[in-house]
Amino acid sequence: MDSDYAGGSGEADREIIRLWRTWRTVFEMLQDRGYEVTEDEVQISLSEFRAKFQEPTSGLPRRDQMKISARPTEAMQAKYTALPSKSNPNPQPDCGTIYVEFCADSSGVGTKQVRTFNHTVDENNFHSGIFITQTPISPSAVRLLSGIPGRICEHFQEQDLLVNITRHELVPKHVLLSPEEKARLLERYRLKESQLPRIQVSDPVARYLGLRRGQVVKIIRKSETAGRYASYRWVI
Amino acid sequence: MPSPDRPAAASSPALAQRPGTDPRHLAIALHHAQQIQAQKDTQTLILDRILELIELPSSPTADPATPAAADVAALKSALRPFQPADYDNLILERNIEGRCGYALCPREHRKEDPRVRFRIVWGAKGSGAGGRGREMDIVPREKLEMWCSSECAERAMYIRVQLAEEPVWERRADDRRGRQILLLEEGRAASNDHHRQRQPSASVKDVLGQLDNLNLATGSASDSADLALERGDVHPALHGGRVEVQIREKQVAAGSTRAPELRPEDRMGGAIEGYVPRDTQDQDQDMLDLL
């Protein structure tokens, strides 16, 4: 009995540490995307996280309480506002409050959980949502998640966010260009956007930054000869 | 030039009248866009069908061997646009809900020891090699956990092999596959009838089940309309192809034709496609010399 309890607690401890790292990565991700998050939230320490989300008796994490909603900053809104055109002289920013939810079910996440998530996003009128599960979700659930018209829902697995991939030394810096910067780039190099090199929406960094089809991202690499080297990718 | 990835913008008349546009390009772009839209519609439809089929059967005490007629009809009509992969998705979804993978079975799926990765499954007596002993099968746990029993597994797989492999939008109108799906029980009853003309069925239950299945052919007109919608036949893009086909008779030149007749140079066989064989050349020469 005693050893059983100790083993279980060790297991729970490991789980809470993993979850803490995922939680931090989620906040770093929101920050990098341009949402309003405080430095305290990003730098949350393990003990604070424990105090907030650990069940005092069993030591297990309370995933059902792990919910985040964040508003976009002004800078992000500017980046997501299309250029004014004749038909749309006063464009509105195509971004809004984001909602992040951790799924409590440890296995077998299907359409049922995704439906509830979709319902929450729809009901509270969130612009986009991120659904984080412990296990992979079924193909129909993925299709259901991406199927809400007018809203953007993404899915991550907890283990995908265990480490922040963009902090790795071999991953160059990716910067999203605003429509204005994109227009200037295309003007300067006399290009059509289809002539740019491409990056897939499913690319890990593109997923991290929540890039959308048609955007252009600037990739800044270190170069031995040139110091810094910028290249551009069109998201497809 | 209209961009092919924005069919909504391209369909506006303003774009068609812009200088330098080619209506053919516009038509091609629209055609492809509509095709892609039809495919997307079909995929949403299949997703909806999967969500419906998770809820089957309608009563929690239904017997998968003698399902209710309404459920059978619902299953059969819902499965029409499915590919085997979609059917696998359905089984997966049902298992996530804790149900048996066979859509007409209300029971829970089997739960094996999570530490076990494989199980040995023995077949019926006399199923082994040479009709002796038992057949042995090593089955991964995930496969075993899909169903409540091996009967349900057989029933579900019997349906799966009847589904058409190609997606709905590539199927032909006269393709019978996937349109007339038989349940395992119906298939067995049919083959029994075939073998020994009209033997009385074993149990009252079976007979009742078959009586239920008798009135299935109702509403076939609306079914075929549904299928046409699923296949995207109503789409104007799929009515005629991109190429306009006009059949025109060949004009035969005036004047009668004559049958070929023997000419003097053809006497010795003549030229083969313009080439005169050397032997006959010499012979001709000899003949000329003789003359």
Short mmCIF file of C-alpha atoms in Angstrom, two decimals:
data_model
loop_
_atom_site.label_atom_id
_atom_site.label_comp_id
_atom_site.label_asym_id
_atom_site.label_seq_id
_atom_site.Cartn_x
_atom_site.Cartn_y
_atom_site.Cartn_z
CA MET A 1 0.00 0.00 0.00
CA ASP A 2 2.72 2.40 1.02
CA SER A 3 4.95 1.70 -1.94
CA ASP A 4 1.91 1.89 -4.24
CA TYR A 5 1.13 5.35 -3.00
CA ALA A 6 4.74 6.51 -3.40
CA GLY A 7 4.86 5.17 -6.97
CA GLY A 8 1.62 6.89 -7.82
CA SER A 9 2.81 10.16 -6.37
CA GLY A 10 6.03 9.99 -8.36
CA GLU A 11 4.00 9.40 -11.49
CA ALA A 12 1.72 12.31 -10.66
CA ASP A 13 4.73 14.47 -9.92
CA ARG A 14 6.26 13.74 -13.29
CA GLU A 15 2.97 14.49 -14.97
CA ILE A 16 2.60 17.84 -13.23
CA ILE A 17 6.12 18.87 -14.23
CA ARG A 18 5.46 17.96 -17.84
CA LEU A 19 2.21 19.83 -17.74
CA TRP A 20 3.89 22.87 -16.23
CA ARG A 21 6.37 22.98 -19.10
CA THR A 22 3.53 22.67 -21.62
CA TRP A 23 1.67 25.46 -19.85
CA ARG A 24 4.69 27.74 -20.08
CA THR A 25 5.19 26.95 -23.74
CA VAL A 26 1.55 27.82 -24.41
CA PHE A 27 2.09 31.24 -22.84
CA GLU A 28 5.31 31.78 -24.76
CA MET A 29 3.41 30.83 -27.89
CA LEU A 30 0.64 33.32 -27.14
CA GLN A 31 3.25 35.99 -26.46
CA ASP A 32 5.12 35.25 -29.69
CA ARG A 33 1.88 35.39 -31.63
CA GLY A 34 1.18 38.82 -30.16
CA TYR A 35 -1.48 38.26 -27.53
CA GLU A 36 -1.65 40.23 -24.29
CA VAL A 37 -0.03 38.12 -21.61
CA THR A 38 1.89 39.34 -18.60
CA GLU A 39 5.48 38.46 -17.87
CA ASP A 40 4.37 36.81 -14.61
CA GLU A 41 2.09 34.45 -16.49
CA VAL A 42 4.86 33.46 -18.88
CA GLN A 43 7.44 33.00 -16.14
CA ILE A 44 5.19 31.05 -13.77
CA SER A 45 7.26 28.91 -11.41
CA LEU A 46 6.60 25.27 -10.71
CA SER A 47 5.49 25.93 -7.13
CA GLU A 48 2.97 28.55 -8.25
CA PHE A 49 1.69 26.20 -10.93
CA ARG A 50 1.36 23.45 -8.32
CA ALA A 51 -0.57 25.71 -6.00
CA LYS A 52 -2.96 26.60 -8.79
CA PHE A 53 -3.59 23.37 -10.62
CA GLN A 54 -2.59 20.45 -8.41
CA GLU A 55 -5.14 18.42 -6.55
CA PRO A 56 -3.90 18.60 -2.95
CA THR A 57 -4.84 15.03 -2.04
CA SER A 58 -3.96 12.90 -5.06
CA GLY A 59 -1.28 15.17 -6.53
CA LEU A 60 -2.86 14.88 -9.96
CA PRO A 61 -3.24 17.95 -12.18
CA ARG A 62 -6.68 19.51 -12.61
CA ARG A 63 -6.81 19.89 -16.33
CA ASP A 64 -10.44 20.96 -16.40
CA GLN A 65 -9.42 24.22 -14.73
CA MET A 66 -6.60 24.93 -17.15
CA LYS A 67 -8.23 27.44 -19.45
CA ILE A 68 -6.74 30.58 -20.93
CA SER A 69 -8.24 33.39 -22.88
CA ALA A 70 -6.13 36.23 -24.22
CA ARG A 71 -6.79 39.34 -26.25
CA PRO A 72 -4.59 40.45 -29.15
CA THR A 73 -2.30 43.43 -28.70
CA GLU A 74 -2.52 46.52 -30.90
CA ALA A 75 0.59 45.44 -32.77
CA MET A 76 -0.97 42.10 -33.58
CA GLN A 77 -4.20 43.72 -34.70
CA ALA A 78 -2.22 45.94 -37.05
CA LYS A 79 -0.49 42.88 -38.48
CA TYR A 80 -3.76 41.14 -39.12
CA THR A 81 -5.52 44.08 -40.76
CA ALA A 82 -5.72 43.77 -44.51
CA LEU A 83 -4.77 46.70 -46.72
CA PRO A 84 -7.71 48.97 -47.50
CA SER A 85 -9.09 48.33 -50.96
CA LYS A 86 -11.79 49.92 -53.08
CA SER A 87 -14.41 47.37 -52.05
CA ASN A 88 -13.29 47.39 -48.41
CA PRO A 89 -11.98 50.88 -47.57
CA ASN A 90 -12.04 50.30 -43.82
CA PRO A 91 -10.80 46.77 -43.07
CA GLN A 92 -11.19 45.25 -39.62
CA PRO A 93 -8.38 43.19 -38.06
CA ASP A 94 -8.88 39.48 -38.67
CA CYS A 95 -7.93 38.39 -35.17
CA GLY A 96 -9.54 38.41 -31.77
CA THR A 97 -9.70 36.78 -28.40
CA ILE A 98 -8.12 33.35 -28.29
CA TYR A 99 -9.27 30.54 -26.03
CA VAL A 100 -7.02 27.68 -24.91
CA GLU A 101 -8.38 24.56 -23.29
CA PHE A 102 -6.66 21.45 -21.97
CA CYS A 103 -8.62 18.25 -22.46
CA ALA A 104 -8.98 16.25 -19.27
CA ASP A 105 -9.56 12.88 -20.93
CA SER A 106 -6.40 10.82 -20.89
CA SER A 107 -7.21 8.60 -23.86
CA GLY A 108 -9.52 8.38 -26.80
CA VAL A 109 -10.36 11.96 -27.68
CA GLY A 110 -12.99 11.93 -30.38
CA THR A 111 -15.73 14.03 -31.85
CA LYS A 112 -17.60 14.33 -28.55
CA GLN A 113 -14.92 16.38 -26.77
CA VAL A 114 -14.22 18.43 -29.88
CA ARG A 115 -17.92 19.21 -30.19
CA THR A 116 -18.03 20.54 -26.64
CA PHE A 117 -14.92 22.60 -27.32
CA ASN A 118 -16.40 23.98 -30.54
CA HIS A 119 -19.56 24.81 -28.64
CA THR A 120 -17.63 26.73 -25.97
CA VAL A 121 -15.72 28.69 -28.59
CA ASP A 122 -18.90 29.46 -30.48
CA GLU A 123 -20.97 30.35 -27.45
CA ASN A 124 -18.47 32.80 -25.97
CA ASN A 125 -17.79 34.25 -29.39
CA PHE A 126 -14.03 33.64 -29.29
CA HIS A 127 -12.27 34.37 -32.54
CA SER A 128 -9.96 31.37 -32.35
CA GLY A 129 -9.31 28.40 -30.13
CA ILE A 130 -6.54 26.00 -29.23
CA PHE A 131 -7.43 22.53 -28.07
CA ILE A 132 -4.68 20.67 -26.24
CA THR A 133 -4.97 16.94 -25.64
CA GLN A 134 -2.77 14.25 -24.17
CA THR A 135 -3.23 11.77 -27.01
CA PRO A 136 -3.73 12.18 -30.72
CA ILE A 137 -7.33 12.91 -31.74
CA SER A 138 -9.25 10.96 -34.35
CA PRO A 139 -9.30 12.08 -38.02
CA SER A 140 -12.99 12.99 -37.93
CA ALA A 141 -12.37 15.07 -34.82
CA VAL A 142 -9.62 16.98 -36.65
CA ARG A 143 -12.00 17.64 -39.51
CA LEU A 144 -14.71 18.74 -37.12
CA LEU A 145 -12.30 21.07 -35.32
CA SER A 146 -11.25 22.85 -38.48
CA GLY A 147 -14.80 22.97 -39.79
CA ILE A 148 -16.33 25.85 -37.84
CA PRO A 149 -16.98 28.60 -40.36
CA GLY A 150 -15.44 31.94 -39.45
CA ARG A 151 -13.42 30.64 -36.53
CA ILE A 152 -9.94 29.22 -36.38
CA CYS A 153 -9.38 26.22 -34.16
CA GLU A 154 -6.05 24.50 -33.77
CA HIS A 155 -5.04 21.32 -32.05
CA PHE A 156 -1.82 20.47 -30.24
CA GLN A 157 -0.71 17.49 -28.27
CA GLU A 158 0.77 18.14 -24.85
CA GLN A 159 4.01 16.47 -25.81
CA ASP A 160 4.36 18.74 -28.87
CA LEU A 161 4.55 21.72 -26.55
CA LEU A 162 6.81 20.16 -23.92
CA VAL A 163 9.71 22.20 -25.26
CA ASN A 164 9.45 25.44 -27.16
CA ILE A 165 10.85 24.54 -30.56
CA THR A 166 11.50 28.14 -31.56
CA ARG A 167 13.97 28.51 -28.69
CA HIS A 168 16.20 25.83 -30.21
CA GLU A 169 19.49 27.18 -31.54
CA LEU A 170 19.01 25.61 -34.96
CA VAL A 171 15.57 27.14 -35.51
CA PRO A 172 15.92 30.57 -37.14
CA LYS A 173 13.74 33.48 -36.16
CA HIS A 174 10.42 33.66 -37.98
CA VAL A 175 8.68 37.02 -38.19
CA LEU A 176 5.23 37.46 -39.65
CA LEU A 177 4.95 40.37 -42.10
CA SER A 178 1.93 42.65 -42.03
CA PRO A 179 -0.01 43.08 -45.30
CA GLU A 180 1.68 46.45 -45.76
CA GLU A 181 5.18 45.01 -45.32
CA LYS A 182 4.26 42.19 -47.64
CA ALA A 183 3.11 44.63 -50.32
CA ARG A 184 6.36 46.59 -49.92
CA LEU A 185 8.44 43.43 -50.22
CA LEU A 186 6.68 42.34 -53.39
CA GLU A 187 7.04 45.87 -54.79
CA ARG A 188 10.72 46.04 -53.99
CA TYR A 189 11.63 42.73 -55.59
CA ARG A 190 8.98 43.10 -58.31
CA LEU A 191 7.50 39.74 -57.46
CA LYS A 192 4.12 38.12 -57.41
CA GLU A 193 3.51 36.37 -54.13
CA SER A 194 3.45 33.02 -55.93
CA GLN A 195 7.08 33.58 -56.91
CA LEU A 196 8.24 33.49 -53.30
CA PRO A 197 9.56 30.32 -51.71
CA ARG A 198 6.90 28.56 -49.68
CA ILE A 199 6.26 27.19 -46.23
CA GLN A 200 3.47 24.78 -45.35
CA VAL A 201 0.75 25.63 -42.85
CA SER A 202 1.54 22.29 -41.21
CA ASP A 203 5.19 23.25 -40.69
CA PRO A 204 5.96 23.06 -36.95
CA VAL A 205 6.99 26.71 -36.70
CA ALA A 206 4.03 27.79 -38.83
CA ARG A 207 1.76 25.87 -36.49
CA TYR A 208 3.46 27.46 -33.50
CA LEU A 209 2.89 30.95 -34.89
CA GLY A 210 -0.59 30.12 -36.11
CA LEU A 211 0.18 31.25 -39.65
CA ARG A 212 -2.57 31.38 -42.19
CA ARG A 213 -2.57 30.69 -45.89
CA GLY A 214 -1.38 33.66 -47.96
CA GLN A 215 0.70 35.33 -45.27
CA VAL A 216 4.40 35.95 -45.74
CA VAL A 217 6.92 35.17 -43.04
CA LYS A 218 10.43 36.57 -42.85
CA ILE A 219 13.09 34.14 -41.71
CA ILE A 220 16.24 35.64 -40.25
CA ARG A 221 19.25 33.35 -40.16
CA LYS A 222 22.78 33.86 -39.00
CA SER A 223 25.23 33.73 -41.82
CA GLU A 224 29.01 33.28 -41.55
CA THR A 225 29.68 35.58 -44.48
CA ALA A 226 26.89 38.10 -44.35
CA GLY A 227 26.19 38.35 -40.65
CA ARG A 228 22.44 38.10 -41.01
CA TYR A 229 20.49 36.70 -43.87
CA ALA A 230 16.79 37.21 -44.40
CA SER A 231 14.62 35.04 -46.58
CA TYR A 232 10.89 35.09 -47.09
CA ARG A 233 8.32 32.32 -47.25
CA TRP A 234 4.79 32.39 -48.55
CA VAL A 235 2.48 30.31 -46.37
CA ILE A 236 0.48 27.75 -48.34
CA MET B 1 -6.01 37.25 -64.90
CA PRO B 2 -8.48 35.87 -62.39
CA SER B 3 -6.67 33.99 -59.67
CA PRO B 4 -7.80 30.36 -59.58
CA ASP B 5 -7.90 30.16 -55.79
CA ARG B 6 -10.66 32.70 -55.41
CA PRO B 7 -13.73 31.45 -57.23
CA ALA B 8 -16.07 33.90 -55.50
CA ALA B 9 -14.16 36.89 -56.79
CA ALA B 10 -13.71 35.35 -60.21
CA SER B 11 -17.43 34.84 -60.70
CA SER B 12 -18.16 38.53 -60.46
CA PRO B 13 -18.85 40.13 -63.82
CA ALA B 14 -16.37 42.94 -63.18
CA LEU B 15 -13.46 40.52 -63.40
CA ALA B 16 -14.70 38.93 -66.59
CA GLN B 17 -14.81 42.32 -68.30
CA ARG B 18 -11.35 43.39 -67.26
CA PRO B 19 -9.06 43.85 -70.27
CA GLY B 20 -6.64 41.04 -70.96
CA THR B 21 -8.76 38.33 -69.40
CA ASP B 22 -9.45 35.14 -71.24
CA PRO B 23 -12.95 33.75 -70.62
CA ARG B 24 -11.54 30.26 -71.17
CA HIS B 25 -9.16 30.67 -68.24
CA LEU B 26 -11.98 31.97 -66.12
CA ALA B 27 -14.15 29.00 -67.04
CA ILE B 28 -11.38 26.52 -66.27
CA ALA B 29 -10.67 28.13 -62.92
CA LEU B 30 -14.35 28.09 -62.04
CA HIS B 31 -14.70 24.49 -63.12
CA HIS B 32 -11.89 23.36 -60.86
CA ALA B 33 -13.04 25.52 -57.98
CA GLN B 34 -16.52 24.05 -58.19
CA GLN B 35 -15.11 20.54 -58.32
CA ILE B 36 -13.07 21.18 -55.19
CA GLN B 37 -16.10 22.69 -53.49
CA ALA B 38 -18.15 19.61 -54.36
CA GLN B 39 -15.45 17.40 -52.83
CA LYS B 40 -15.41 19.48 -49.67
CA ASP B 41 -19.19 19.29 -49.44
CA THR B 42 -19.02 15.53 -49.73
CA GLN B 43 -16.44 15.29 -46.99
CA THR B 44 -18.59 17.37 -44.64
CA LEU B 45 -21.51 15.14 -45.51
CA ILE B 46 -19.51 12.03 -44.65
CA LEU B 47 -18.46 13.61 -41.36
CA ASP B 48 -22.11 14.34 -40.54
CA ARG B 49 -23.01 10.76 -41.40
CA ILE B 50 -20.29 9.45 -39.09
CA LEU B 51 -21.66 11.59 -36.28
CA GLU B 52 -25.14 10.19 -36.94
CA LEU B 53 -23.95 6.60 -37.06
CA ILE B 54 -22.19 6.88 -33.71
CA GLU B 55 -25.64 7.19 -32.14
CA LEU B 56 -26.99 3.99 -33.71
CA PRO B 57 -28.73 1.70 -32.79
CA SER B 58 -31.77 3.63 -31.67
CA SER B 59 -32.65 1.34 -28.75
CA PRO B 60 -30.10 0.24 -26.12
CA THR B 61 -31.46 -3.31 -26.08
CA ALA B 62 -31.28 -3.90 -29.83
CA ASP B 63 -29.91 -7.22 -30.98
CA PRO B 64 -27.22 -6.90 -33.68
CA ALA B 65 -28.36 -10.21 -35.20
CA THR B 66 -31.91 -8.98 -35.82
CA PRO B 67 -31.65 -5.20 -36.10
CA ALA B 68 -34.65 -2.92 -36.40
CA ALA B 69 -35.64 -2.12 -39.96
CA ALA B 70 -35.38 1.63 -39.47
CA ASP B 71 -31.81 1.31 -38.19
CA VAL B 72 -30.85 -0.94 -41.09
CA ALA B 73 -32.28 1.52 -43.58
CA ALA B 74 -30.49 4.41 -41.88
CA LEU B 75 -27.20 2.53 -41.89
CA LYS B 76 -27.47 1.48 -45.50
CA SER B 77 -28.35 4.91 -46.80
CA ALA B 78 -25.71 6.58 -44.66
CA LEU B 79 -22.95 4.24 -45.83
CA ARG B 80 -23.41 4.98 -49.52
CA PRO B 81 -20.82 7.74 -49.88
CA PHE B 82 -18.35 5.98 -47.57
CA GLN B 83 -14.94 4.70 -48.52
CA PRO B 84 -13.36 1.94 -46.41
CA ALA B 85 -11.18 4.56 -44.71
CA ASP B 86 -14.26 6.54 -43.65
CA TYR B 87 -15.75 3.34 -42.30
CA ASP B 88 -12.58 2.81 -40.24
CA ASN B 89 -13.01 6.32 -38.88
CA LEU B 90 -16.55 5.43 -37.88
CA ILE B 91 -15.33 2.34 -36.02
CA LEU B 92 -12.67 4.43 -34.28
CA GLU B 93 -15.22 7.04 -33.22
CA ARG B 94 -17.58 4.40 -31.89
CA ASN B 95 -14.77 2.82 -29.91
CA ILE B 96 -13.83 6.19 -28.43
CA GLU B 97 -17.43 6.47 -27.27
CA GLY B 98 -16.99 3.03 -25.71
CA ARG B 99 -19.29 1.24 -28.13
CA CYS B 100 -18.77 -1.84 -30.27
CA GLY B 101 -17.46 -0.94 -33.72
CA TYR B 102 -20.42 -2.51 -35.53
CA ALA B 103 -22.92 0.28 -36.07
CA LEU B 104 -26.00 -1.81 -35.21
CA CYS B 105 -24.64 -3.17 -31.94
CA PRO B 106 -25.54 -1.35 -28.70
CA ARG B 107 -23.05 -3.20 -26.51
CA GLU B 108 -19.73 -1.94 -25.22
CA HIS B 109 -16.53 -3.01 -26.91
CA ARG B 110 -14.28 -5.59 -25.29
CA LYS B 111 -11.71 -4.39 -22.82
CA GLU B 112 -8.50 -6.34 -22.63
CA ASP B 113 -5.71 -6.05 -20.15
CA PRO B 114 -3.84 -2.88 -21.18
CA ARG B 115 -0.48 -4.56 -20.60
CA VAL B 116 -1.23 -7.29 -23.11
CA ARG B 117 -0.23 -6.51 -26.68
CA PHE B 118 -1.35 -9.64 -28.48
CA ARG B 119 -3.91 -12.37 -27.90
CA ILE B 120 -4.19 -15.84 -29.31
CA VAL B 121 -7.61 -16.47 -30.74
CA TRP B 122 -8.76 -20.02 -31.41
CA GLY B 123 -11.20 -20.75 -34.18
CA ALA B 124 -14.12 -23.16 -34.09
CA LYS B 125 -13.54 -26.89 -33.86
CA GLY B 126 -12.43 -28.35 -37.17
CA SER B 127 -11.30 -25.01 -38.59
CA GLY B 128 -7.60 -25.94 -38.63
CA ALA B 129 -5.48 -27.30 -41.44
CA GLY B 130 -7.08 -30.24 -43.18
CA GLY B 131 -10.34 -29.81 -41.30
CA ARG B 132 -8.77 -31.01 -38.10
CA GLY B 133 -8.02 -29.20 -34.88
CA ARG B 134 -8.54 -25.49 -34.40
CA GLU B 135 -7.29 -22.50 -36.31
CA MET B 136 -4.99 -20.24 -34.32
CA ASP B 137 -4.68 -16.50 -34.82
CA ILE B 138 -2.46 -13.98 -33.09
CA VAL B 139 -4.39 -10.74 -32.90
CA PRO B 140 -3.13 -7.36 -31.65
CA ARG B 141 -5.07 -6.00 -28.69
CA GLU B 142 -6.32 -2.93 -30.56
CA LYS B 143 -8.01 -5.10 -33.18
CA LEU B 144 -9.63 -7.21 -30.51
CA GLU B 145 -10.87 -4.21 -28.58
CA MET B 146 -12.72 -2.80 -31.57
CA TRP B 147 -15.65 -5.18 -31.15
CA CYS B 148 -17.85 -6.68 -28.48
CA SER B 149 -17.55 -10.16 -29.98
CA SER B 150 -16.15 -11.91 -33.01
CA GLU B 151 -19.66 -12.10 -34.49
CA CYS B 152 -19.88 -8.32 -34.55
CA ALA B 153 -16.39 -8.15 -36.05
CA GLU B 154 -17.53 -10.42 -38.84
CA ARG B 155 -20.69 -8.41 -39.42
CA ALA B 156 -18.77 -5.13 -39.57
CA MET B 157 -16.09 -6.47 -41.90
CA TYR B 158 -18.76 -7.99 -44.14
CA ILE B 159 -20.03 -4.46 -44.72
CA ARG B 160 -16.57 -2.95 -45.10
CA VAL B 161 -15.63 -5.12 -48.07
CA GLN B 162 -18.78 -4.01 -49.88
CA LEU B 163 -17.87 -0.34 -49.78
CA ALA B 164 -16.46 1.20 -52.93
CA GLU B 165 -12.77 2.08 -52.85
CA GLU B 166 -12.93 5.22 -54.96
CA PRO B 167 -14.31 8.48 -53.56
CA VAL B 168 -17.88 9.43 -54.38
CA TRP B 169 -16.95 12.13 -56.87
CA GLU B 170 -15.06 9.63 -59.01
CA ARG B 171 -17.74 6.95 -59.02
CA ARG B 172 -19.71 6.28 -62.15
CA ALA B 173 -23.47 6.34 -62.25
CA ASP B 174 -23.72 2.65 -63.12
CA ASP B 175 -21.36 1.55 -60.35
CA ARG B 176 -23.22 -0.93 -58.18
CA ARG B 177 -20.53 -1.14 -55.51
CA GLY B 178 -21.39 0.56 -52.26
CA ARG B 179 -24.98 1.20 -53.30
CA GLN B 180 -26.55 -2.10 -52.38
CA ILE B 181 -25.02 -3.07 -49.08
CA LEU B 182 -26.06 -6.36 -47.54
CA LEU B 183 -25.81 -7.11 -43.86
CA LEU B 184 -24.16 -10.37 -42.97
CA GLU B 185 -27.51 -11.89 -41.99
CA GLU B 186 -29.12 -10.87 -45.28
CA GLY B 187 -26.14 -12.16 -47.21
CA ARG B 188 -26.36 -15.51 -45.44
CA ALA B 189 -30.10 -15.74 -45.97
CA ALA B 190 -29.64 -15.00 -49.66
CA SER B 191 -26.96 -17.63 -50.11
CA ASN B 192 -29.06 -20.15 -48.16
CA ASP B 193 -31.95 -19.50 -50.48
CA HIS B 194 -29.65 -19.92 -53.38
CA HIS B 195 -28.29 -23.27 -52.22
CA ARG B 196 -31.33 -25.07 -50.91
CA GLN B 197 -34.44 -23.45 -52.25
CA ARG B 198 -36.52 -22.09 -49.42
CA GLN B 199 -35.64 -24.03 -46.33
CA PRO B 200 -37.50 -22.90 -43.24
CA SER B 201 -35.31 -20.72 -41.07
CA ALA B 202 -33.97 -21.98 -37.81
CA SER B 203 -35.63 -19.73 -35.27
CA VAL B 204 -38.66 -17.54 -34.92
CA LYS B 205 -36.36 -14.65 -34.16
CA ASP B 206 -34.63 -14.91 -37.54
CA VAL B 207 -37.94 -15.01 -39.36
CA LEU B 208 -39.11 -11.94 -37.52
CA GLY B 209 -35.93 -10.13 -38.43
CA GLN B 210 -36.36 -11.03 -42.09
CA LEU B 211 -39.99 -9.90 -42.04
CA ASP B 212 -38.82 -6.58 -40.75
CA ASN B 213 -36.40 -6.28 -43.62
CA LEU B 214 -39.05 -6.87 -46.25
CA ASN B 215 -40.25 -3.28 -46.59
CA LEU B 216 -36.95 -1.68 -47.38
CA ALA B 217 -37.50 -0.46 -50.93
CA THR B 218 -39.58 2.56 -49.95
CA GLY B 219 -38.42 6.02 -50.86
CA SER B 220 -35.90 4.91 -53.45
CA ALA B 221 -36.58 7.98 -55.58
CA SER B 222 -35.52 10.34 -52.83
CA ASP B 223 -32.54 8.05 -52.17
CA SER B 224 -31.33 8.35 -55.72
CA ALA B 225 -31.79 12.12 -55.55
CA ASP B 226 -29.68 12.10 -52.41
CA LEU B 227 -27.04 10.09 -54.15
CA ALA B 228 -27.01 12.44 -57.10
CA LEU B 229 -26.45 15.29 -54.67
CA GLU B 230 -23.65 13.40 -52.96
CA ARG B 231 -21.98 12.60 -56.21
CA GLY B 232 -22.15 16.26 -57.13
CA ASP B 233 -24.23 15.56 -60.23
CA VAL B 234 -26.33 18.65 -59.68
CA HIS B 235 -23.27 20.79 -59.94
CA PRO B 236 -23.21 22.64 -63.23
CA ALA B 237 -19.48 22.08 -63.36
CA LEU B 238 -19.94 18.34 -63.56
CA HIS B 239 -22.72 18.35 -66.14
CA GLY B 240 -20.65 18.69 -69.24
CA GLY B 241 -16.91 18.62 -69.38
CA ARG B 242 -14.69 21.56 -70.05
CA VAL B 243 -14.52 20.66 -73.72
CA GLU B 244 -17.58 21.18 -75.84
CA VAL B 245 -18.15 18.14 -77.97
CA GLN B 246 -19.90 18.59 -81.30
CA ILE B 247 -20.41 15.58 -83.49
CA ARG B 248 -20.28 16.33 -87.18
CA GLU B 249 -20.63 13.87 -90.08
CA LYS B 250 -17.69 13.62 -92.43
CA GLN B 251 -18.42 15.20 -95.81
CA VAL B 252 -17.84 12.70 -98.59
CA ALA B 253 -16.51 14.25 -101.77
CA ALA B 254 -18.87 14.08 -104.73
CA GLY B 255 -18.19 11.54 -107.50
CA SER B 256 -18.20 7.79 -107.45
CA THR B 257 -15.23 5.71 -106.43
CA ARG B 258 -13.95 2.92 -108.59
CA ALA B 259 -12.72 -0.46 -107.58
CA PRO B 260 -8.98 -0.93 -108.15
CA GLU B 261 -8.00 -2.85 -111.25
CA LEU B 262 -4.88 -4.60 -112.38
CA ARG B 263 -2.24 -2.40 -113.96
CA PRO B 264 0.60 -3.81 -116.09
CA GLU B 265 3.28 -3.02 -113.50
CA ASP B 266 1.39 -4.95 -110.86
CA ARG B 267 1.73 -8.17 -112.72
CA MET B 268 4.74 -9.43 -110.82
CA GLY B 269 3.52 -8.20 -107.47
CA GLY B 270 4.54 -4.57 -107.93
CA ALA B 271 6.11 -2.27 -105.42
CA ILE B 272 5.72 -2.76 -101.69
CA GLU B 273 4.96 0.68 -100.32
CA GLY B 274 7.01 2.26 -103.08
CA TYR B 275 9.88 -0.25 -102.91
CA VAL B 276 10.35 -2.58 -105.79
CA PRO B 277 11.98 -5.83 -104.65
CA ARG B 278 15.23 -6.56 -106.40
CA ASP B 279 14.25 -10.03 -107.70
CA THR B 280 11.16 -8.79 -109.44
CA GLN B 281 13.17 -5.83 -110.75
CA ASP B 282 15.57 -8.22 -112.43
CA GLN B 283 12.75 -10.36 -113.72
CA ASP B 284 11.09 -7.33 -115.17
CA GLN B 285 14.33 -6.40 -116.83
CA ASP B 286 14.63 -9.95 -118.24
CA MET B 287 11.13 -9.83 -119.55
CA LEU B 288 11.83 -6.49 -121.18
CA ASP B 289 15.04 -7.95 -122.70
CA LEU B 290 13.15 -10.92 -124.03
CA LEU B 291 10.57 -8.70 -125.58
#
